[in-house]
XYZ file of C-alpha atoms in Angstrom:
778
model
C 45.321 -3.133 -20.278
C 42.883 -3.586 -23.267
C 43.828 -2.826 -26.751
C 42.004 0.131 -28.154
C 40.418 -2.018 -30.816
C 38.494 -4.100 -28.230
C 34.800 -3.634 -27.999
C 33.377 -1.779 -24.982
C 32.072 -3.779 -22.179
C 28.238 -4.127 -21.574
C 25.721 -3.781 -24.415
C 23.682 -0.822 -24.583
C 20.084 -1.505 -25.356
C 18.338 1.660 -24.739
C 18.602 5.391 -24.305
C 15.948 8.089 -23.576
C 15.533 11.610 -22.699
C 12.723 11.869 -20.354
C 10.244 14.833 -19.992
C 10.306 14.817 -16.069
C 13.290 14.446 -13.664
C 13.544 10.930 -12.364
C 13.812 10.684 -8.454
C 13.853 6.939 -8.004
C 14.612 3.876 -10.081
C 14.172 0.110 -9.171
C 14.667 -2.804 -11.369
C 12.071 -5.683 -11.172
C 13.711 -8.789 -9.539
C 12.037 -11.310 -12.007
C 11.554 -9.319 -15.340
C 13.338 -6.821 -17.512
C 11.163 -4.180 -16.184
C 12.367 -0.911 -14.353
C 10.044 1.258 -12.252
C 10.726 5.003 -12.221
C 9.241 7.798 -10.081
C 9.493 11.337 -11.231
C 9.209 14.782 -9.686
C 5.650 15.132 -11.058
C 4.743 12.289 -8.644
C 4.173 9.872 -11.590
C 5.251 6.161 -11.254
C 6.333 4.630 -14.537
C 7.055 1.043 -15.794
C 9.501 0.709 -18.513
C 10.713 -2.409 -20.570
C 14.414 -2.973 -21.073
C 14.095 -3.141 -24.830
C 14.544 0.391 -26.120
C 13.295 1.694 -22.795
C 9.656 1.321 -24.018
C 7.109 2.447 -21.548
C 4.551 -0.308 -20.369
C 2.286 1.921 -18.274
C 2.258 4.956 -16.006
C 0.212 5.804 -12.959
C -0.435 9.633 -12.558
C -0.469 11.246 -9.258
C -3.933 11.093 -7.436
C -5.476 13.147 -4.708
C -6.515 10.100 -2.892
C -3.023 8.524 -2.858
C -0.536 11.455 -3.150
C 1.883 13.252 -5.424
C 5.286 13.150 -3.738
C 6.883 9.686 -4.263
C 9.802 8.980 -1.849
C 10.558 5.253 -2.093
C 10.178 2.414 -4.338
C 10.510 -1.496 -3.823
C 9.419 -4.542 -5.647
C 7.892 -7.584 -3.995
C 10.456 -10.396 -4.540
C 8.248 -12.255 -6.962
C 8.123 -9.146 -9.150
C 4.358 -9.179 -9.192
C 3.709 -6.061 -6.982
C 5.386 -2.975 -6.859
C 5.256 -0.680 -3.606
C 5.917 3.033 -3.371
C 5.750 5.535 -0.580
C 4.202 8.980 -0.703
C 5.427 11.849 1.577
C 2.302 14.248 1.199
C -0.248 11.828 2.164
C 1.954 9.413 4.268
C 0.586 6.438 2.371
C 1.985 3.240 1.122
C 0.776 1.909 -2.184
C 0.938 -1.705 -3.518
C 0.403 -1.597 -7.352
C -0.211 -4.530 -9.915
C 2.717 -5.037 -12.334
C 0.186 -5.952 -15.000
C -1.789 -2.604 -14.977
C -1.641 0.508 -13.205
C -3.938 -0.210 -10.319
C -3.681 -0.019 -6.602
C -4.227 -3.500 -5.085
C -3.809 -2.232 -1.519
C -2.860 0.865 0.403
C -2.154 1.825 4.091
C -1.294 4.824 6.040
C 1.868 5.305 8.129
C 2.648 7.868 10.849
C 5.826 9.549 9.219
C 6.863 10.068 5.706
C 8.848 7.115 4.462
C 12.406 7.802 3.144
C 13.606 4.225 2.251
C 11.828 0.854 1.776
C 13.264 -2.785 1.351
C 11.300 -5.894 0.520
C 12.879 -9.102 1.350
C 11.970 -12.841 1.039
C 12.726 -15.263 3.574
C 14.998 -18.173 2.405
C 15.357 -20.146 5.422
C 14.096 -23.762 5.129
C 12.877 -26.240 7.912
C 10.469 -29.101 7.890
C 7.744 -27.313 9.651
C 7.682 -24.515 7.150
C 8.004 -26.689 4.228
C 5.018 -28.714 5.198
C 3.129 -25.418 5.813
C 4.227 -24.079 2.307
C 2.987 -27.367 0.620
C -0.274 -27.651 2.511
C -3.446 -26.661 0.894
C -4.916 -23.415 2.573
C -7.868 -24.860 4.359
C -9.956 -21.575 3.899
C -9.916 -22.165 0.176
C -11.583 -25.584 0.749
C -14.102 -24.554 3.567
C -15.061 -21.067 2.369
C -16.881 -20.270 -0.823
C -14.858 -18.301 -3.286
C -15.386 -14.511 -2.908
C -17.449 -13.262 -5.971
C -15.938 -10.572 -8.178
C -17.025 -7.037 -7.562
C -19.012 -5.417 -10.407
C -16.748 -3.806 -13.006
C -16.788 0.034 -13.085
C -14.793 2.118 -15.693
C -14.679 4.899 -13.176
C -12.374 2.863 -10.839
C -8.811 3.509 -11.457
C -7.794 2.400 -8.049
C -9.651 -1.124 -7.881
C -9.115 -4.568 -7.243
C -11.195 -7.876 -7.251
C -12.711 -6.602 -10.598
C -11.406 -9.240 -13.000
C -13.574 -12.128 -14.058
C -11.957 -15.669 -13.655
C -8.969 -14.251 -11.729
C -8.496 -14.351 -8.141
C -7.181 -10.946 -7.238
C -7.171 -11.703 -3.463
C -4.379 -14.536 -4.317
C -2.326 -12.081 -6.413
C -2.331 -9.864 -3.347
C -1.415 -12.570 -0.864
C 1.154 -13.919 -3.326
C 3.429 -16.822 -2.317
C 3.000 -18.691 0.964
C 6.604 -18.208 1.800
C 6.934 -15.205 4.190
C 8.114 -11.997 2.596
C 8.593 -8.672 4.358
C 8.263 -4.951 3.446
C 10.579 -2.860 5.757
C 9.907 0.838 5.873
C 12.180 3.461 7.161
C 11.244 7.270 7.835
C 12.277 10.353 9.654
C 12.841 10.407 13.598
C 14.007 6.684 13.472
C 10.651 5.365 12.274
C 11.022 1.756 11.090
C 8.174 -0.728 10.577
C 8.143 -4.399 9.144
C 4.892 -5.459 7.184
C 4.487 -9.238 6.462
C 3.620 -9.690 2.837
C 3.681 -5.961 2.469
C 0.277 -5.702 4.133
C 0.116 -6.197 7.642
C 2.364 -4.817 10.309
C 4.255 -7.198 12.462
C 6.809 -5.111 14.137
C 7.291 -1.352 15.095
C 10.934 -1.077 15.745
C 12.294 1.507 18.210
C 15.944 2.371 19.471
C 17.280 3.880 16.257
C 17.984 7.630 15.976
C 17.872 9.906 12.903
C 16.312 9.830 9.504
C 16.573 6.416 7.712
C 18.941 6.347 4.577
C 19.110 2.685 3.861
C 17.672 -0.737 5.470
C 18.471 -4.337 4.811
C 16.693 -7.164 6.657
C 18.765 -10.334 6.504
C 17.186 -13.225 4.767
C 17.317 -15.515 7.703
C 15.388 -12.682 9.701
C 18.284 -12.693 12.311
C 19.480 -8.978 12.046
C 18.290 -5.716 10.466
C 20.846 -3.353 9.285
C 19.971 0.351 9.151
C 21.825 3.597 8.062
C 20.706 6.876 9.405
C 21.441 10.506 9.225
C 21.376 12.078 12.639
C 21.203 15.695 13.124
C 21.723 16.509 16.812
C 21.147 20.223 16.279
C 20.486 22.613 13.494
C 23.800 24.184 13.412
C 25.867 20.950 13.687
C 26.982 18.563 10.940
C 24.847 15.517 10.272
C 26.257 12.160 11.183
C 25.783 9.068 9.083
C 25.522 6.121 11.480
C 25.294 2.469 10.890
C 23.045 0.491 13.323
C 22.598 -3.350 13.455
C 19.657 -4.563 15.194
C 18.950 -7.912 16.540
C 15.716 -9.404 15.273
C 16.175 -12.973 16.489
C 12.644 -13.422 17.863
C 11.549 -13.270 14.225
C 13.951 -16.002 13.214
C 13.491 -18.215 16.188
C 9.624 -18.212 15.800
C 9.737 -18.160 12.080
C 7.105 -20.773 11.486
C 4.749 -19.215 14.007
C 5.495 -15.579 12.587
C 4.850 -16.982 9.090
C 1.455 -18.571 9.991
C 0.273 -15.691 11.932
C 1.192 -13.208 9.205
C -0.633 -15.156 6.630
C -3.968 -14.893 8.839
C -3.231 -11.104 9.214
C -2.992 -10.740 5.545
C -5.960 -12.717 4.891
C -7.958 -10.540 7.323
C -6.469 -7.321 5.806
C -7.560 -8.433 2.397
C -11.077 -9.122 3.410
C -11.270 -5.915 5.234
C -10.299 -4.242 1.749
C -12.969 -6.363 0.077
C -15.808 -5.391 2.481
C -14.798 -1.660 2.014
C -15.048 -1.857 -1.759
C -18.065 -3.899 -1.565
C -19.448 -0.997 0.414
C -18.173 1.536 -2.109
C -20.012 -0.439 -4.781
C -23.335 -0.310 -2.806
C -23.099 3.419 -2.369
C -22.565 3.794 -6.210
C -25.409 1.514 -6.843
C -27.522 3.895 -4.541
C -28.583 6.635 -6.946
C -28.850 10.391 -5.998
C -32.101 10.174 -8.020
C -33.698 8.702 -4.876
C -33.174 11.925 -2.926
C -35.243 14.047 -5.482
C -38.545 12.883 -3.920
C -37.525 14.235 -0.476
C -36.099 17.418 -1.733
C -39.168 18.038 -4.029
C -41.550 17.498 -1.118
C -39.491 19.942 0.977
C -39.834 22.573 -1.770
C -43.569 21.839 -1.875
C -43.889 22.484 1.799
C -42.101 25.832 1.558
C -44.020 27.039 -1.443
C -47.517 26.015 -0.734
C -50.227 28.349 0.872
C -52.549 25.759 2.550
C -51.981 24.814 6.129
C -52.778 21.148 5.363
C -49.724 18.860 5.842
C -48.176 16.929 2.850
C -49.418 13.652 4.606
C -52.971 14.888 4.588
C -52.722 16.194 1.026
C -51.602 12.590 -0.165
C -54.417 11.194 2.115
C -57.053 13.162 0.587
C -55.948 12.181 -2.881
C -55.823 8.525 -1.798
C -59.376 8.708 -0.126
C -61.377 11.071 -2.342
C -59.429 10.674 -5.641
C -58.939 14.504 -5.795
C -55.709 16.471 -5.093
C -55.305 20.087 -4.259
C -54.102 22.504 -6.905
C -50.690 22.796 -5.188
C -50.358 18.832 -5.019
C -51.641 18.521 -8.711
C -48.967 21.019 -9.734
C -46.119 19.320 -7.916
C -47.121 15.936 -9.405
C -47.883 16.987 -12.839
C -45.391 19.725 -13.381
C -42.482 18.811 -11.233
C -42.634 14.940 -11.228
C -44.576 14.207 -14.381
C -45.868 10.820 -15.272
C -42.897 9.855 -17.188
C -40.679 11.087 -14.200
C -42.574 8.873 -11.808
C -42.224 5.843 -14.116
C -38.449 6.481 -14.230
C -38.128 7.060 -10.642
C -40.027 3.671 -9.961
C -37.674 1.832 -12.315
C -34.513 3.333 -10.851
C -35.486 2.628 -7.324
C -36.108 -1.002 -8.040
C -32.897 -1.664 -9.936
C -31.046 0.380 -7.376
C -32.444 -1.659 -4.563
C -31.968 -4.917 -6.088
C -28.344 -4.157 -6.760
C -27.628 -3.171 -3.274
C -29.514 -6.412 -1.972
C -27.192 -8.607 -4.173
C -24.207 -6.925 -2.981
C -25.066 -7.432 0.743
C -26.074 -11.038 0.077
C -23.154 -12.359 -2.067
C -20.211 -9.860 -1.008
C -20.662 -8.432 2.309
C -22.053 -11.593 3.959
C -19.533 -13.909 2.338
C -16.720 -11.446 3.168
C -17.871 -11.136 6.929
C -18.230 -14.876 7.182
C -14.684 -15.269 5.759
C -13.401 -12.737 8.112
C -15.200 -14.611 11.163
C -13.472 -17.748 9.986
C -9.937 -16.299 9.984
C -10.306 -14.628 13.299
C -11.649 -17.723 14.789
C -8.379 -19.510 13.621
C -6.246 -16.741 14.913
C -7.978 -17.280 18.275
C -7.192 -20.873 18.166
C -3.528 -19.878 17.547
C -3.675 -17.350 20.372
C -4.680 -20.006 22.980
C -1.558 -22.126 22.034
C 0.400 -19.985 24.419
C 3.618 -21.913 24.275
C 3.871 -21.091 20.564
C 2.359 -17.623 20.126
C 2.169 -15.858 23.351
C 5.916 -14.726 22.791
C 4.779 -13.013 19.775
C 1.941 -10.965 21.456
C -1.096 -12.713 20.110
C -3.933 -11.918 22.576
C -7.213 -14.178 22.675
C -9.253 -11.438 24.432
C -8.445 -8.985 21.863
C -9.544 -11.454 19.071
C -12.704 -11.991 20.840
C -13.445 -8.328 20.712
C -12.824 -8.391 16.926
C -15.102 -11.319 16.523
C -17.829 -9.518 18.415
C -17.424 -6.414 16.084
C -17.562 -8.470 12.813
C -20.790 -9.908 14.265
C -22.379 -6.403 14.966
C -21.558 -5.585 11.289
C -23.180 -8.668 10.014
C -26.276 -7.792 12.114
C -26.410 -4.338 10.592
C -26.101 -5.712 7.022
C -29.102 -7.918 7.869
C -31.009 -4.919 9.044
C -30.208 -3.171 5.762
C -31.583 -6.211 3.969
C -34.904 -6.040 5.889
C -35.019 -2.220 5.166
C -34.671 -2.776 1.460
C -37.245 -5.623 1.394
C -39.912 -3.479 3.045
C -38.934 -0.328 0.960
C -39.160 -2.242 -2.212
C -42.741 -3.559 -1.327
C -43.780 -0.116 -0.001
C -42.577 1.832 -3.108
C -43.972 -0.580 -5.600
C -47.490 -0.145 -4.048
C -47.133 3.572 -3.605
C -45.995 4.238 -7.211
C -48.566 2.011 -8.645
C -51.235 3.945 -6.830
C -49.733 7.222 -7.589
C -49.227 6.470 -11.257
C -52.795 5.800 -11.656
C -53.960 8.924 -9.873
C -51.708 11.090 -12.139
C -52.945 9.328 -15.246
C -56.560 10.180 -14.129
C -55.428 13.834 -13.572
C -54.058 14.170 -16.998
C -57.405 12.398 -18.198
C -55.252 9.706 -19.845
C -56.642 6.163 -20.415
C -56.139 3.913 -17.438
C -55.445 0.216 -18.216
C -58.179 -1.833 -16.364
C -55.642 -4.043 -14.421
C -54.094 -0.984 -12.846
C -57.520 0.206 -12.029
C -58.125 -2.699 -9.623
C -57.187 -1.395 -6.209
C -58.428 -3.669 -3.294
C -59.082 -2.357 0.280
C -55.904 -4.146 1.421
C -53.776 -2.032 -1.118
C -55.479 1.147 -0.053
C -54.588 0.250 3.745
C -50.989 -0.399 2.540
C -50.633 2.848 0.848
C -52.283 4.674 3.786
C -49.756 3.015 6.266
C -46.875 3.985 3.979
C -48.158 7.599 3.831
C -48.652 7.645 7.686
C -44.949 6.343 8.512
C -42.948 8.110 5.765
C -44.788 11.327 4.908
C -44.730 13.076 8.284
C -42.665 16.312 8.364
C -39.684 16.335 10.677
C -38.657 20.158 10.865
C -35.597 19.134 13.143
C -34.307 17.146 10.018
C -34.131 20.525 8.168
C -31.262 21.847 10.136
C -29.242 18.753 9.615
C -30.144 17.775 6.032
C -31.813 20.654 4.484
C -35.099 18.748 3.948
C -38.232 17.960 5.990
C -38.607 14.181 4.748
C -36.959 11.020 4.868
C -39.051 8.949 2.679
C -36.209 7.028 1.151
C -34.827 4.896 3.985
C -31.908 2.866 2.420
C -29.530 5.745 1.615
C -29.083 6.653 5.244
C -27.259 3.364 5.914
C -24.801 4.035 3.158
C -23.873 7.557 4.339
C -20.354 7.750 5.667
C -21.244 10.016 8.532
C -21.083 9.739 12.282
C -24.594 11.030 12.683
C -27.253 8.735 13.867
C -29.739 7.393 11.426
C -32.571 9.801 10.590
C -35.165 6.986 10.649
C -33.882 4.021 12.647
C -35.801 0.862 12.654
C -39.004 0.697 14.736
C -38.380 -1.910 17.367
C -41.334 -1.382 19.373
C -43.427 -4.525 19.959
C -40.398 -6.757 18.871
C -40.625 -9.776 21.062
C -36.803 -10.528 20.931
C -35.986 -6.927 21.985
C -38.628 -7.035 24.759
C -37.308 -10.278 26.005
C -33.628 -8.932 26.028
C -34.678 -5.948 27.823
C -36.435 -7.938 30.551
C -33.668 -10.506 30.845
C -30.862 -9.610 33.350
C -28.257 -12.382 32.465
C -28.538 -12.402 28.653
C -27.543 -8.654 28.209
C -23.929 -9.468 29.222
C -23.629 -12.580 27.153
C -20.532 -12.934 25.010
C -22.453 -15.096 22.721
C -24.867 -11.943 21.622
C -23.309 -9.472 19.279
C -24.026 -5.903 20.248
C -26.743 -4.004 18.045
C -26.574 -0.432 17.232
C -30.022 0.641 16.046
C -29.176 4.143 15.717
C -26.039 3.819 13.526
C -25.251 3.488 9.863
C -23.652 0.564 8.134
C -20.558 2.812 7.419
C -20.312 3.653 10.988
C -20.366 -0.167 12.249
C -17.869 -0.941 9.519
C -15.403 1.729 10.789
C -15.734 0.628 14.403
C -15.182 -3.106 13.232
C -11.984 -2.006 11.098
C -10.778 -0.053 14.414
C -11.266 -2.979 16.792
C -9.584 -5.464 14.352
C -6.696 -3.128 13.934
C -6.424 -2.803 17.710
C -6.318 -6.530 18.221
C -3.800 -7.023 15.576
C -1.686 -4.112 16.592
C -0.374 -5.961 19.876
C 2.181 -8.374 18.136
C 3.701 -5.447 16.242
C 4.406 -3.771 19.616
C 5.585 -7.033 21.273
C 7.956 -8.052 18.435
C 9.116 -4.427 18.018
C 9.971 -4.297 21.663
C 12.036 -7.458 21.314
C 14.241 -5.919 18.612
C 17.357 -4.554 20.222
C 20.414 -2.681 19.068
C 23.519 -4.860 18.737
C 25.861 -2.331 17.056
C 26.038 1.209 16.524
C 28.902 2.887 14.477
C 29.175 6.376 13.324
C 30.612 6.434 9.820
C 31.397 9.992 8.874
C 29.914 13.419 9.070
C 28.219 15.329 6.383
C 29.585 19.117 6.245
C 26.561 21.494 6.332
C 27.921 23.263 3.279
C 26.817 20.393 1.291
C 23.779 20.798 -0.900
C 20.882 19.728 1.529
C 18.405 18.553 -1.178
C 17.860 14.993 -0.937
C 19.933 13.122 -3.550
C 18.629 10.035 -5.397
C 20.904 6.983 -4.566
C 23.193 8.745 -2.339
C 25.678 6.549 -0.643
C 25.988 4.787 1.770
C 24.338 1.523 0.397
C 23.705 -1.628 2.408
C 23.887 -5.181 1.109
C 23.297 -8.531 2.926
C 25.135 -11.498 1.273
C 22.353 -14.387 1.664
C 24.650 -17.275 1.780
C 27.539 -16.283 4.154
C 25.704 -13.960 6.514
C 27.854 -11.021 5.606
C 26.772 -7.297 5.966
C 28.436 -4.797 3.633
C 28.149 -1.131 3.998
C 29.423 0.940 0.918
C 30.296 4.476 1.513
C 32.471 7.462 0.601
C 33.773 9.510 3.447
C 33.397 13.285 2.436
C 36.774 14.295 3.131
C 39.961 14.680 1.105
C 39.682 11.042 0.132
C 36.560 11.413 -1.832
C 38.289 9.451 -4.589
C 37.920 6.264 -2.486
C 34.842 4.141 -1.759
C 34.925 2.345 1.808
C 33.662 -1.087 2.193
C 32.569 -2.031 5.770
C 32.206 -5.783 6.015
C 30.640 -7.348 9.055
C 30.671 -10.905 9.449
C 28.738 -13.000 12.048
C 29.606 -16.522 12.317
C 27.637 -19.458 14.003
C 29.173 -18.705 17.522
C 27.785 -15.130 17.003
C 31.362 -13.673 17.209
C 31.637 -10.598 14.927
C 34.343 -9.231 12.850
C 34.177 -5.721 11.347
C 36.855 -4.887 8.618
C 36.847 -1.456 6.723
C 38.602 -1.265 3.527
C 39.189 1.663 1.295
C 39.297 1.196 -2.492
C 40.578 3.691 -5.017
C 40.845 3.120 -8.693
C 44.023 3.098 -10.680
C 44.333 4.747 -14.099
C 42.819 2.150 -16.496
C 41.508 4.453 -19.264
C 43.698 4.052 -22.572
C 45.281 7.410 -22.772
C 48.816 8.497 -24.133
C 51.700 6.614 -22.794
C 53.403 9.900 -21.702
C 50.741 10.846 -19.197
C 51.777 9.541 -15.737
C 49.318 7.216 -14.060
C 49.390 9.392 -10.794
C 47.850 12.270 -12.688
C 44.551 10.358 -13.265
C 42.347 9.591 -10.412
C 38.700 8.777 -10.223
C 36.119 9.620 -7.661
C 33.045 7.577 -7.049
C 29.676 9.186 -7.840
C 27.414 6.200 -7.095
C 27.871 2.410 -6.204
C 25.549 -0.524 -5.686
C 26.089 -4.205 -5.072
C 25.442 -5.869 -8.421
C 25.422 -9.398 -6.673
C 27.359 -11.061 -3.869
C 30.663 -10.807 -5.629
C 30.504 -7.429 -7.561
C 29.916 -3.730 -6.992
C 28.668 -1.618 -9.854
C 30.262 1.971 -9.817
C 29.850 5.138 -11.769
C 33.223 6.975 -11.821
C 34.326 10.448 -12.744
C 37.822 11.542 -13.605
C 39.174 13.851 -10.831
C 41.546 15.799 -12.940
C 40.726 19.407 -13.453
C 40.261 19.564 -17.290
C 37.376 20.063 -19.670
C 35.299 17.245 -20.717
C 35.728 14.905 -17.824
C 34.767 11.303 -18.796
C 32.308 9.236 -16.706
C 32.899 5.604 -16.563
C 30.539 2.648 -15.718
C 32.506 -0.149 -14.242
C 32.111 -3.572 -12.294
C 34.290 -4.023 -9.342
C 34.857 -7.572 -8.286
C 35.177 -8.009 -4.536
C 37.673 -10.751 -5.139
C 40.022 -7.903 -6.528
C 39.505 -6.116 -3.062
C 39.532 -8.931 -0.541
C 42.693 -10.858 -1.439
C 44.639 -11.043 1.751
C 42.586 -11.567 4.934
C 45.465 -10.522 7.242
C 46.039 -7.258 5.526
C 42.211 -6.603 6.110
C 42.511 -6.961 9.642
C 44.820 -4.045 10.250
C 41.852 -1.865 10.854
C 39.105 -3.768 12.680
C 36.378 -2.723 15.018
C 35.820 -4.709 18.148
C 32.267 -5.407 18.341
C 32.308 -5.213 22.182
C 33.424 -1.479 21.756
C 30.443 -1.045 19.699
C 28.042 -1.797 22.331
C 26.636 0.503 24.939
C 25.523 3.905 25.360
C 24.377 5.386 22.035
C 25.521 8.962 22.577
C 28.957 7.738 23.749
C 29.471 5.385 20.884
C 28.425 7.977 18.306
C 31.047 10.557 19.645
C 33.649 7.755 19.995
C 33.367 6.005 16.775
C 33.277 9.271 14.704
C 36.436 10.518 16.307
C 37.867 7.140 15.810
C 37.130 7.209 11.863
C 37.893 10.921 11.511
C 41.289 10.720 13.203
C 42.185 7.237 11.958
C 40.974 7.417 8.240
C 44.491 7.338 7.163
C 45.011 3.809 8.889
C 42.350 2.341 6.910
C 44.120 0.073 4.343
C 43.419 1.173 0.874
C 43.552 -1.131 -2.114
C 44.218 0.273 -5.666
C 42.336 -1.681 -8.170
C 43.158 -1.663 -11.895
C 40.212 -2.878 -13.752
C 40.870 -5.037 -16.711
C 37.751 -5.364 -18.923
C 34.482 -4.588 -16.899
C 34.442 -0.956 -17.689
C 32.894 1.332 -20.287
C 33.282 5.140 -20.953
C 29.912 6.841 -21.027
C 30.226 9.199 -23.890
C 28.182 12.242 -24.213
C 26.543 11.675 -20.868
C 27.054 13.407 -17.543
C 26.248 10.159 -15.784
C 25.715 10.360 -12.069
C 23.488 7.471 -10.480
C 23.162 3.823 -11.453
C 20.471 1.317 -10.578
C 21.367 -2.411 -11.108
C 19.945 -5.968 -10.976
C 22.483 -8.746 -10.935
C 19.717 -11.466 -11.197
C 18.561 -9.923 -14.546
C 22.191 -8.741 -15.405
C 21.082 -5.189 -16.168
C 21.813 -1.641 -15.358
C 20.288 1.687 -15.870
C 22.477 4.791 -15.617
C 20.937 8.284 -15.005
C 22.570 11.622 -15.721
C 23.030 14.458 -13.256
C 20.121 16.447 -14.722
C 17.847 13.327 -13.874
C 16.459 13.240 -17.324
C 18.787 11.173 -19.353
C 18.952 7.388 -19.081
C 20.975 4.654 -20.568
C 20.339 1.040 -20.203
C 22.873 -1.820 -20.524
C 22.906 -5.559 -20.291
C 25.802 -6.252 -18.256
C 27.124 -9.756 -19.172
C 27.423 -9.277 -22.776
C 30.215 -7.345 -24.734
C 28.892 -4.354 -26.833
C 28.421 -5.235 -30.480
C 29.228 -2.170 -32.679
C 26.865 -3.233 -35.577
C 23.970 -3.674 -33.109
C 24.690 -0.410 -31.551
C 24.766 1.561 -34.856
C 21.354 -0.181 -35.838
C 19.868 0.903 -32.415
C 20.875 4.551 -32.783
C 19.322 4.522 -36.326
C 16.043 3.181 -34.777
C 16.115 5.849 -31.939
C 16.771 8.564 -34.648
């Protein structure tokens, strides 16, 4: 026992009352930063010192408002969070509140775990150390133009390669997602799906992929019918295909993430192009449509303009349109905006879309080479024919981008000539002085304008039903519209010698060397089609690897009575932990029966011969608070509110006094496993034979639940008397704890979810420091 004069353990470094209820907390693995998600759908990042806020990311319609899980990438540079309302996963930059990448999932996520592979072998080491050839062979992707309106944006920083930030280290890391209805998916580098796991029942409550990729532990809540109690069940899945093909999986996943990042880059380049194309360009079409509806004459707009070109005189209606609605100043502004808009789009196509597409072709071709090495990659489901289709789709996209360049080029020439002529004509109408050099118009210029009027100013009444206008003078915007409709004015291919040659050729049509061309479709349509084909091609490994994952163990731990509050709790036990060094799997849980004062630790050990031992041990906490000597130690018992593994040797717990009295004290404590596992023989009094745990899932669930319910009294119980590693949490109704043994910190959250206290765990509290901090916070 400690003397009352001793200083309390752990140093409190921050305390805060928060405006919103916190629903998730996660410590960064590398820095003293904690990520919080609150009920309002906001994601916040706080620093350890005084719990100072670094940034906040408000909920957004495009991403979602209901955060259901948080996870840090092992290098601490990216934070992932899952949203239930939009079923999206967002990868966010630690430096600033920006979404670097996002993707959709089929079901809402209830838990996520991001792990890094620690396994070493010579093949992997040489791969990790080798220079990525794509960096040497491909030009660096240019940064996208900065735009203050983009909250969710990447690749925008000069001098920094955002793609490399997104890709992170070469060493493989995997984001494992668990959701309702047995939904489990594994994403390499947090970006591309490499496994869709089946064979697990219930809604996921916890996940842990071992660092050697050999096994995946899952805890689920199985509700067989609406009126029955839910069952908490532990599954261990064999993922040995991933571990036995680790170098191949790493290389393949690296390619997948390059491809995924490039698709994101192309998508954002297209967004920038859409923004560069100004709505002002549509004004001409809508004004001409209004002119048609209002004018009394029977002559067409084309004839009206043609008469102005040939005779230099305009009808009163056309004069009114030009002078009152368009105006000389408006025409000049329109000409300038068209030119700047077109040249911006042109630059984006040449520097961004084309370089992004070429990089995409490079990585797909490399992937095809890998797929042809069947001995290594066939087992992982890499399919060369699917990759061929993806290469073809990228080729079609490049053709469409080139077509857009040609349309921009001809449009710029046409508009320049047309606006110059119209500007002079309007100056004459307003009887302004015309500069002599503008007045010189050759026969060639007149023919050019006449051709432009003939081609662009013909009325299309069928267009009115689709677009609410009769004209499509401006041809570039139709390529940038995100619609499934065909182009209003597709390019004219009549008389094109190449098209005629292809039409007459019987053999070339089917050639795999020719990329299909979609003259009627917009750039957006072809891009979406390309994304679909690439997605389809890269989906097969996820299915093949997923099917190889099989259930090794299924154990029903305990039942949750229906009377229990059904609202999802924060860090509700059970909790999983994988000891990286000795291949131990731990499950922490509290059985919700009369022995709620105990925590149970299920320890599964798999040795090299793949024999498994399962030992369950119950831990209860003896009286260690310094109270009056007269009080008997039996009268003071503690129930565990929350427990987390702090590191491989320690469990952090939040305890509550079970005695029925006012002002029950809450305690934060560190439980060393050495105090629990002292005698291995004593351990093995209650052991599950792994052979009993195989077989029919339904049979196993009923068997093991009966086993634990009936024999819970047989589980050996250790009573632990903590010496120094505990601290009373005064004036706080503590309920939950989030810990990080690497950074040696913990954050305790109250039951009202708004009051947090932060502790450094490996230092004794210094009374003076605490008083100073209290003064500061006051």
